[in-house]
Coordinates of C-alpha atoms in Angstrom, one line a residue:
X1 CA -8.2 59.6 33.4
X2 CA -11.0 57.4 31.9
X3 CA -8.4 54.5 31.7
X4 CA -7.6 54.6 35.1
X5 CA -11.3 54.6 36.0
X6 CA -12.1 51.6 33.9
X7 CA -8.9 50.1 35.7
X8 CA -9.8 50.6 38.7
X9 CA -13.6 50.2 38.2
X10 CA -12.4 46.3 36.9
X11 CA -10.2 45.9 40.2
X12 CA -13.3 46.2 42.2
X13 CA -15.2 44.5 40.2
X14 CA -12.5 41.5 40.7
X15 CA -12.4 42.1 44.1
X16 CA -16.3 42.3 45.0
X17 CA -16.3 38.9 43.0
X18 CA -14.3 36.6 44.8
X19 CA -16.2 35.6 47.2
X20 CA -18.5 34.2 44.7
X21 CA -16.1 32.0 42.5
X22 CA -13.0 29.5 43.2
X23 CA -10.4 31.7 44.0
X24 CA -7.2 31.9 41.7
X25 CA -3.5 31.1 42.8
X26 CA -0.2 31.1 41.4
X27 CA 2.4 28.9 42.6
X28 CA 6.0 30.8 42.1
X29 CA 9.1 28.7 43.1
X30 CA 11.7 27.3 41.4
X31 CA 11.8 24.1 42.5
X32 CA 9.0 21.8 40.2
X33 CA 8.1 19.3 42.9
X34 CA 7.8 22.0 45.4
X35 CA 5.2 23.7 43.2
X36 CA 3.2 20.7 42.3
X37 CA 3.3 19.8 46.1
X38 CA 1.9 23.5 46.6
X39 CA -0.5 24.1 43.8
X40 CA -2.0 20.6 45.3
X41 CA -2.6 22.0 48.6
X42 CA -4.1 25.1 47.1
X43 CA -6.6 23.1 44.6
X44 CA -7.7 20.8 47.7
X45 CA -8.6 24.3 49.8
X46 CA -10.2 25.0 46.4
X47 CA -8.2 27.2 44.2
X48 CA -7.7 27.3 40.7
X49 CA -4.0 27.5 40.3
X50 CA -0.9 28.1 38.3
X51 CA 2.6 28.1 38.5
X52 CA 5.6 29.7 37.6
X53 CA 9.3 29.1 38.3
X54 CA 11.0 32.8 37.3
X55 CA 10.7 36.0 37.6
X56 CA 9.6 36.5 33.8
X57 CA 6.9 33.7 33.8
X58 CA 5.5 35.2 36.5
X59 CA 5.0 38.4 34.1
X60 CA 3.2 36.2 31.9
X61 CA 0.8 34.9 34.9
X62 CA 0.0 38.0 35.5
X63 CA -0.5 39.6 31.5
X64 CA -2.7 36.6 30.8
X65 CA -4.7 36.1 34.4
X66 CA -5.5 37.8 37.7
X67 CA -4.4 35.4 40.4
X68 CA -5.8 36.8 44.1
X69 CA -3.1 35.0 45.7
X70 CA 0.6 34.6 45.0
X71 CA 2.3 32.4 46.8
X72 CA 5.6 32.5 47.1
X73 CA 8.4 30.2 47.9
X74 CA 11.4 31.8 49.3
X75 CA 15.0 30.1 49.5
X76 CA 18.3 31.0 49.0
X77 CA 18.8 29.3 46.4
X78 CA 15.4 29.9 44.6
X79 CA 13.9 32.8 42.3
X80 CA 15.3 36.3 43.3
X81 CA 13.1 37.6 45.7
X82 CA 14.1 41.5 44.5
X83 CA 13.4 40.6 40.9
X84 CA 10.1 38.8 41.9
X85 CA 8.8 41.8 44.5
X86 CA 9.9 44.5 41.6
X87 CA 7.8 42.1 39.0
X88 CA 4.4 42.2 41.3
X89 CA 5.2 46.2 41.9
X90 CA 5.6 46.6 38.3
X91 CA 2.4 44.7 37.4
X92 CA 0.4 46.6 39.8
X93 CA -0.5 43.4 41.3
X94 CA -3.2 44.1 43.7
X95 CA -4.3 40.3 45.3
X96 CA -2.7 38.9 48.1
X97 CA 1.0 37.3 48.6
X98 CA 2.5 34.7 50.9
X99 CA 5.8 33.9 51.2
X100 CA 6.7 30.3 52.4
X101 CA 9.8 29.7 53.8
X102 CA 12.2 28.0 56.5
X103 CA 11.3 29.3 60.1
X104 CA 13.4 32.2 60.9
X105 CA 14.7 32.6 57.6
X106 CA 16.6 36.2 57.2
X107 CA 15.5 35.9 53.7
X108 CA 11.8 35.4 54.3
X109 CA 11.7 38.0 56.9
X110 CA 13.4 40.3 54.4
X111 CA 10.8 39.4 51.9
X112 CA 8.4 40.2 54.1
X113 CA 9.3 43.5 55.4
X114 CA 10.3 44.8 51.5
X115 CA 7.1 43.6 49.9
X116 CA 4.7 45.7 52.8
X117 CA 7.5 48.7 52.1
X118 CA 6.2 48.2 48.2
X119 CA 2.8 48.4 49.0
X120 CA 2.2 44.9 48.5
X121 CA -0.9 43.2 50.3
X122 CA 1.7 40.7 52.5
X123 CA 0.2 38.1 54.0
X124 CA 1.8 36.9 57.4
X125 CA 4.5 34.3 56.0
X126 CA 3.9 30.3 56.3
X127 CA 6.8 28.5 57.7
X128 CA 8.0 25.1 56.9
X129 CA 6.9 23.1 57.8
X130 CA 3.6 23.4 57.9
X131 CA -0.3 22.1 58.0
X132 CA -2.6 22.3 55.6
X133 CA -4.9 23.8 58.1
X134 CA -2.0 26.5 58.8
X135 CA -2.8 27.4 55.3
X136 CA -6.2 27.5 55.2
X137 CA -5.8 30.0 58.1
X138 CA -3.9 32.0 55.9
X139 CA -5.8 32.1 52.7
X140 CA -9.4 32.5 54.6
X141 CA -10.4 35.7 53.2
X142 CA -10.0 34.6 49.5
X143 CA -12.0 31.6 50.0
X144 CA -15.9 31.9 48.8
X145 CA -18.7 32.2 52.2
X146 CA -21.0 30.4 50.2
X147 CA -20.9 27.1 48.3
X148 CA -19.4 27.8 44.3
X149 CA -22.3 27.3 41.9
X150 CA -22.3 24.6 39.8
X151 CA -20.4 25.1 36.6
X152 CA -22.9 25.3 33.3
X153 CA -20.2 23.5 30.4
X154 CA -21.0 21.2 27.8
X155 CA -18.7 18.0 27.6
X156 CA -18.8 19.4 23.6
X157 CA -17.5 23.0 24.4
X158 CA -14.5 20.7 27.0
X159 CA -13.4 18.5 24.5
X160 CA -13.2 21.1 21.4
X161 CA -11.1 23.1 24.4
X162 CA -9.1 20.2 25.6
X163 CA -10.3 20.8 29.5
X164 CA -10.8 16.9 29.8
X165 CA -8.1 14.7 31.5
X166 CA -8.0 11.3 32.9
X167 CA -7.5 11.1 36.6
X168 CA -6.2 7.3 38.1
X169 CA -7.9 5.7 41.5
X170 CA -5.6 2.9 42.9
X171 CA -6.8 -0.6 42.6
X172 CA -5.8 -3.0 45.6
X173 CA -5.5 -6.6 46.3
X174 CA -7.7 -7.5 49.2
X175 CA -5.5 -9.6 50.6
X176 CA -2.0 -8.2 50.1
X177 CA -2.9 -4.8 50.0
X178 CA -0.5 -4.4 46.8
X179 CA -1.4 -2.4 44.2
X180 CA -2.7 -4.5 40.9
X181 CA -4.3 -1.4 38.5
X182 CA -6.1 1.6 38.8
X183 CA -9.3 3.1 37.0
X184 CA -9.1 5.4 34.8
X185 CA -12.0 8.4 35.9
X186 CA -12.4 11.8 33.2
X187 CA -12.3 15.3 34.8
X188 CA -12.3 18.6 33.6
X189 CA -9.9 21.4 34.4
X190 CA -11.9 23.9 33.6
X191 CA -10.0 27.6 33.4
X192 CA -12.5 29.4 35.7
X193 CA -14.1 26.5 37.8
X194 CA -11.2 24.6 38.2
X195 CA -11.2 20.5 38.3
X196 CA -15.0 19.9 38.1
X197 CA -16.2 16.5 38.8
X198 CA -17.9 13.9 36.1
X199 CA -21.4 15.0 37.2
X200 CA -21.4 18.5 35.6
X201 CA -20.1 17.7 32.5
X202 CA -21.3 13.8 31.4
X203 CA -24.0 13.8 28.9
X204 CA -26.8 12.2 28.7
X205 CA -27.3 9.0 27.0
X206 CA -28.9 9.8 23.6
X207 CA -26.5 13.2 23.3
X208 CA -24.5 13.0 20.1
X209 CA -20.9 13.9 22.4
X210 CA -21.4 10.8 24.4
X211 CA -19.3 8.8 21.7
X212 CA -17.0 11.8 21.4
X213 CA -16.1 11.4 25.2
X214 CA -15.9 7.6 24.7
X215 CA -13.4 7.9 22.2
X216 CA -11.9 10.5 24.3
X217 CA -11.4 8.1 27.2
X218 CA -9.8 5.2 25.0
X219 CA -7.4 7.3 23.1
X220 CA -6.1 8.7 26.0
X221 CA -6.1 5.6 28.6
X222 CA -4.1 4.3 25.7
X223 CA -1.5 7.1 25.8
X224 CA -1.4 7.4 29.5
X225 CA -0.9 3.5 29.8
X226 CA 2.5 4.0 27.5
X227 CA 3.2 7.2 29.5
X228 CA 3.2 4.9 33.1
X229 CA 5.0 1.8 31.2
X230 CA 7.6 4.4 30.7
X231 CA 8.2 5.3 34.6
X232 CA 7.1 2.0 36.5
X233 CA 6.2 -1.3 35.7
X234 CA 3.0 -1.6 33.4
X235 CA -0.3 -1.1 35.1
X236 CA -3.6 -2.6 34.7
X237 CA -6.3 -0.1 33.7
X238 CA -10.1 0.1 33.7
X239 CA -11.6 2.7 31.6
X240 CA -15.7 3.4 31.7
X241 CA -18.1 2.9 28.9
X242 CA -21.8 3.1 28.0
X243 CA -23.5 0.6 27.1
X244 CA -25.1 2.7 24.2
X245 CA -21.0 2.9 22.4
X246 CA -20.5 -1.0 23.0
X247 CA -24.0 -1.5 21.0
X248 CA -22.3 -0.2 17.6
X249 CA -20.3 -3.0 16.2
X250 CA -17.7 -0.6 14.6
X251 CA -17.1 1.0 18.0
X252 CA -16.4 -2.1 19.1
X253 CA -14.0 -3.1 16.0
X254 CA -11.9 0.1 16.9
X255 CA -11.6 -0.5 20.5
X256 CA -9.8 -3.7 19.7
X257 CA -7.9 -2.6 17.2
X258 CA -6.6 0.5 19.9
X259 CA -5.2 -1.8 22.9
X260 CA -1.9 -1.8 22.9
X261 CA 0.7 -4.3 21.3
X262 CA 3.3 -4.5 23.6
X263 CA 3.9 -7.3 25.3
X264 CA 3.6 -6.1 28.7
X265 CA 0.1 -5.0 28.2
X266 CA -1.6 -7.2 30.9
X267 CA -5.2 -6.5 29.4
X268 CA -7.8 -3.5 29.2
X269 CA -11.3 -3.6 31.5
X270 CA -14.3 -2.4 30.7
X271 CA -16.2 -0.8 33.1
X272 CA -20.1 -0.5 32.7
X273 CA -22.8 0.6 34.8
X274 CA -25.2 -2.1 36.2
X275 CA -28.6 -0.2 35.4
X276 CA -27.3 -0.5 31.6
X277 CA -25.9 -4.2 31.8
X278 CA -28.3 -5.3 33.2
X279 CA -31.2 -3.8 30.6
X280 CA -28.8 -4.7 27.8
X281 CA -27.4 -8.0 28.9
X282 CA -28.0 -10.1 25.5
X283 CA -25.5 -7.7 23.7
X284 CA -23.0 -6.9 26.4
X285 CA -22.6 -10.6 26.5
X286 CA -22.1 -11.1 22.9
X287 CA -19.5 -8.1 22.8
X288 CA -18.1 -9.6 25.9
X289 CA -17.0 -12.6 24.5
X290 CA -15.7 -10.9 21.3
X291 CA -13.6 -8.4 22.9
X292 CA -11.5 -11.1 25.4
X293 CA -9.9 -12.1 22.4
X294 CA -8.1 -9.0 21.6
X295 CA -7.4 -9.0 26.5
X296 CA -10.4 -6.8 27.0
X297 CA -12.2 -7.5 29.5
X298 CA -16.1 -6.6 30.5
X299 CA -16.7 -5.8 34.3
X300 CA -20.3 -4.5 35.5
X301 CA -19.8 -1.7 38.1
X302 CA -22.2 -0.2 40.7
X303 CA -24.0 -3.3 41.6
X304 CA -25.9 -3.0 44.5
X305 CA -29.7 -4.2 45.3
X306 CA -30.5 -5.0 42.1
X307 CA -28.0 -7.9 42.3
X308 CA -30.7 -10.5 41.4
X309 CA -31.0 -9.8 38.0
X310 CA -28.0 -11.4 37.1
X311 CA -29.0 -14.6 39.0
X312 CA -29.5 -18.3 37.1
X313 CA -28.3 -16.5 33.9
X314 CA -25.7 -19.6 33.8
X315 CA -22.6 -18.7 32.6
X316 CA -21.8 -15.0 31.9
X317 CA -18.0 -13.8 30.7
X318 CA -17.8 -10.8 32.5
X319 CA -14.4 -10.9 34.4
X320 CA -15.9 -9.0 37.1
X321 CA -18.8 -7.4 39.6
X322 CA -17.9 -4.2 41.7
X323 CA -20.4 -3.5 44.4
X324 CA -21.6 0.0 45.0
X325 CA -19.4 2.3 46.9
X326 CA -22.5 2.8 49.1
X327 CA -23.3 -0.6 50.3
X328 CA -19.8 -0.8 50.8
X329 CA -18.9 2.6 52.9
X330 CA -20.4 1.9 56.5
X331 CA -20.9 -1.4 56.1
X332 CA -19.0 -2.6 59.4
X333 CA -22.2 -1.2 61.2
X334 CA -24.5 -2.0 58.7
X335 CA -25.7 -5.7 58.2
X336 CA -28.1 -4.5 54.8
X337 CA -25.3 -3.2 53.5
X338 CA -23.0 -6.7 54.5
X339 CA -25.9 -9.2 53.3
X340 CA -25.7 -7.3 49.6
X341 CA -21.9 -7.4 49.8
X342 CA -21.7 -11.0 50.6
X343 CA -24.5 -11.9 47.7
X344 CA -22.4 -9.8 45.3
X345 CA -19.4 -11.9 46.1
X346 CA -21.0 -15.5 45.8
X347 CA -22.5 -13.9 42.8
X348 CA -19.4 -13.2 41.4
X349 CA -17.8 -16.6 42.7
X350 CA -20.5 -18.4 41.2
X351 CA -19.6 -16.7 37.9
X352 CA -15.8 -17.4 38.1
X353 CA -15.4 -13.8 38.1
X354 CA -13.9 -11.7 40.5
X355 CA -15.4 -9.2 43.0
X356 CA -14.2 -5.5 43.4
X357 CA -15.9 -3.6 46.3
X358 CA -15.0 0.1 45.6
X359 CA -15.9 3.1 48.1
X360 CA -13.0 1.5 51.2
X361 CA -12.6 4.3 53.4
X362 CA -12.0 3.2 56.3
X363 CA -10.0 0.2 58.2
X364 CA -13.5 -1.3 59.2
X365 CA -14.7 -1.4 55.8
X366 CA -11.5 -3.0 54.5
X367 CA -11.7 -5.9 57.5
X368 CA -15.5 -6.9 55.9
X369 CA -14.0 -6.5 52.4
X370 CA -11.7 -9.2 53.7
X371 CA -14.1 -11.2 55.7
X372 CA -16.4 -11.1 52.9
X373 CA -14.3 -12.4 50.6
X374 CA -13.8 -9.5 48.0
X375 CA -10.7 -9.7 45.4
X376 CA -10.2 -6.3 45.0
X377 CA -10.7 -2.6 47.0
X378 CA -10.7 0.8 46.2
X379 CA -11.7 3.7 47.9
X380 CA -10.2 6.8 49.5
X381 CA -8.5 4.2 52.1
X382 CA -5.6 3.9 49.8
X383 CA -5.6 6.8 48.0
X384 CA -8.0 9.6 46.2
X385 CA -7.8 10.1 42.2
X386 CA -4.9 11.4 40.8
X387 CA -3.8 13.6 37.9
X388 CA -1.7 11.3 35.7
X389 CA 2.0 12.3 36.4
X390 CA 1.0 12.3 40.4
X391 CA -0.2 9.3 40.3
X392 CA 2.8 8.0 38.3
X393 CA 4.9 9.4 41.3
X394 CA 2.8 8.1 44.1
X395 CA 3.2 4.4 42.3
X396 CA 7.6 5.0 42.1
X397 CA 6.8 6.0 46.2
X398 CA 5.0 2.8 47.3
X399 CA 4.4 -0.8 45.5
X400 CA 2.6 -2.2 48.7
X401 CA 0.0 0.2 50.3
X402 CA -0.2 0.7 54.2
X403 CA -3.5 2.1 54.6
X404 CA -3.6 5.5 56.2

């Protein structure tokens, strides 16, 4: 009796606290790209989410987590829908389940009526195919009334637990609108808060984990670069430093000796933040000369109104300026934001470098990209950060971008 107390005691406790954290999903279906396409949905709503493609790994979903939503793909040709129902029954599952499925599938309505004779908490099926908004509707009730706090993790306590990941943002020719690299930007996947953005997590300058993330980034914009050679042509990557970890000389040495040998490597960029360029300039130019000999190159990002500071400094190797993403978003009807633009890109013509404007997100902003002159975009225009193996797929899917 005490068991079944505590049991139950826990199931409200679960239930009371849903509405206060991201919500958990698992993705059951047999088909892989089908779940990915899924889970993706679900972690854009703002799940946290799993998958599984049988019967059995859905035991071990259940055994190691407590998902408040199952969703579940039905076809005739996919997992056993008895077997699954019998798996959730046998679990005790108590959150919510949704089966997705063809409109007027027998199967799906079969599903359906056999999981409510079970006892399970059915949602009303999602047909195919379908909006996202159509399943927002759906999942409503699991998602949380108020904002999600902010997650309290160290990047220290992420990197012993291997949460971090790179995620890729496109890099576009202005002018052709093909796609010529991508930056590399680190993420967490935390196991409770889900894919938490940089902001939570980056430490500050002096903290001893800063060069432990550094390193982090390198080693694995390394792998991933072999990883994408592998399934498309070789891509261009930018990767973002401090300042502080290109001031130690032996940082340096083992950055160069880490780019890779292969002869399709087209060259590495270096990403760093204007506020520290700029306050460090004497040694980012020093570093900058030493590292394009091993194709690394030294780009200063986030430049925005305090573009004259790198005026009459004669001739600089950096192989590139990016302008702030927010003198660039809005700037069709916005001639401040234009008149820094346009200095940002004489700036960089002046230097023989080239001149990125990142934060495109809409057709107006890409027109005064063009009309300003600007080499490169970026921005949610042409496409959001992606996980690694999505992105890899969204590059086999489309060489020239049609803004959307």
């Amino acid at each position: 009796m005490n068991d079944e107390i505590v049991e139950c005691a826990g199931r409200r406790l679960r239930t009371f606290g849903r509405r206060k954290v991201k919500p958990r999903a698992c993705v059951a279906d047999g088909k892989r790209h089908l779940r990915a396409f899924l889970a993706e949905v679900l972690e854009d709503l703002g799940f946290v989410t799993s998958e599984c493609a049988s019967a059995d790994e859905l035991k071990t979903v259940l055994a190691g987590e407590l998902p408040d939503l199952i969703l579940f793909g039905v076809a005739a040709d996919g997992i056993e829908p008895g077997t699954f129902l019998e798996t959730l029954v046998r679990e005790a599952f108590d959150g919510k389940v949704l089966a997705v499925g063809a409109r007027d599938s027998i199967i799906v309505k079969a599903v359906q009526q056999v999981g409510e004779e079970y006892g399970l908490a059915m949602l009303p099926p999602l047909t195919t195919p379908f909006a996202a908004e159509t399943l927002r509707d759906r999942v409503a009730m699991l998602l949380p009334d108020e904002p999600v706090p902010s997650p309290a993790v160290h990047v220290g306590e992420a990197l012993h637990a291997g949460w971090l990941e790179l995620w890729y943002q496109p890099k576009i020719d202005a002018r052709t609108l093909i796609r010529c690299g991508a930056e590399a930007l680190v993420r967490m996947r935390h196991p409770t808060w889900g894919v938490v953005p940089p902001a939570y997590f980056i430490p500050e300058e002096h903290d001893p984990h800063l060069r432990d993330l550094s390193e982090f980034v390198i080693e694995r914009a390394v792998q991933d670069w072999h990883y994408l050679l592998e399934r498309q042509s070789p891509v261009d990557l930018s990767i973002n430093l401090p300042a502080s970890y290109l001031k130690e000389p032996q940082a340096v040495r083992d950055l160069c000796r880490r780019v890779p040998t292969h002869p399709a490597f087209g060259g590495l960029t270096i990403e760093i933040d204007s506020e520290e360029a700029i306050r460090d300039l004497d040694v980012l130019v020093e570093v900058a000369r030493e590292v394009r000999l091993h194709n690394i190159g030294l780009s200063i990002d986030n430049l925005g109104a305090n573009w004259p500071s790198l005026m009459d400094l004669g001739r600089i190797p950096f192989i590139k300026l990016k302008a702030d993403r927010q003198f660039v978003t809005g700037s069709a009807n916005d001639r401040l934001k234009r008149t820094v633009c346009r200095h940002i890109v004489e700036l960089a013509q002046g230097y023989g470098a080239r001149a990125a404007a990142e934060g495109v997100e809409s057709r107006a902003d890409l027109v005064v990209a063009n009309e300003l002159g600007f080499d490169l975009v970026q921005g949610f225009l042409f496409g959001k950060p992606l996980p690694l193996k999505k992105f890899a797929r969204s590059a086999l899917t489309r060489t020239v971008l049609d803004p959307v």
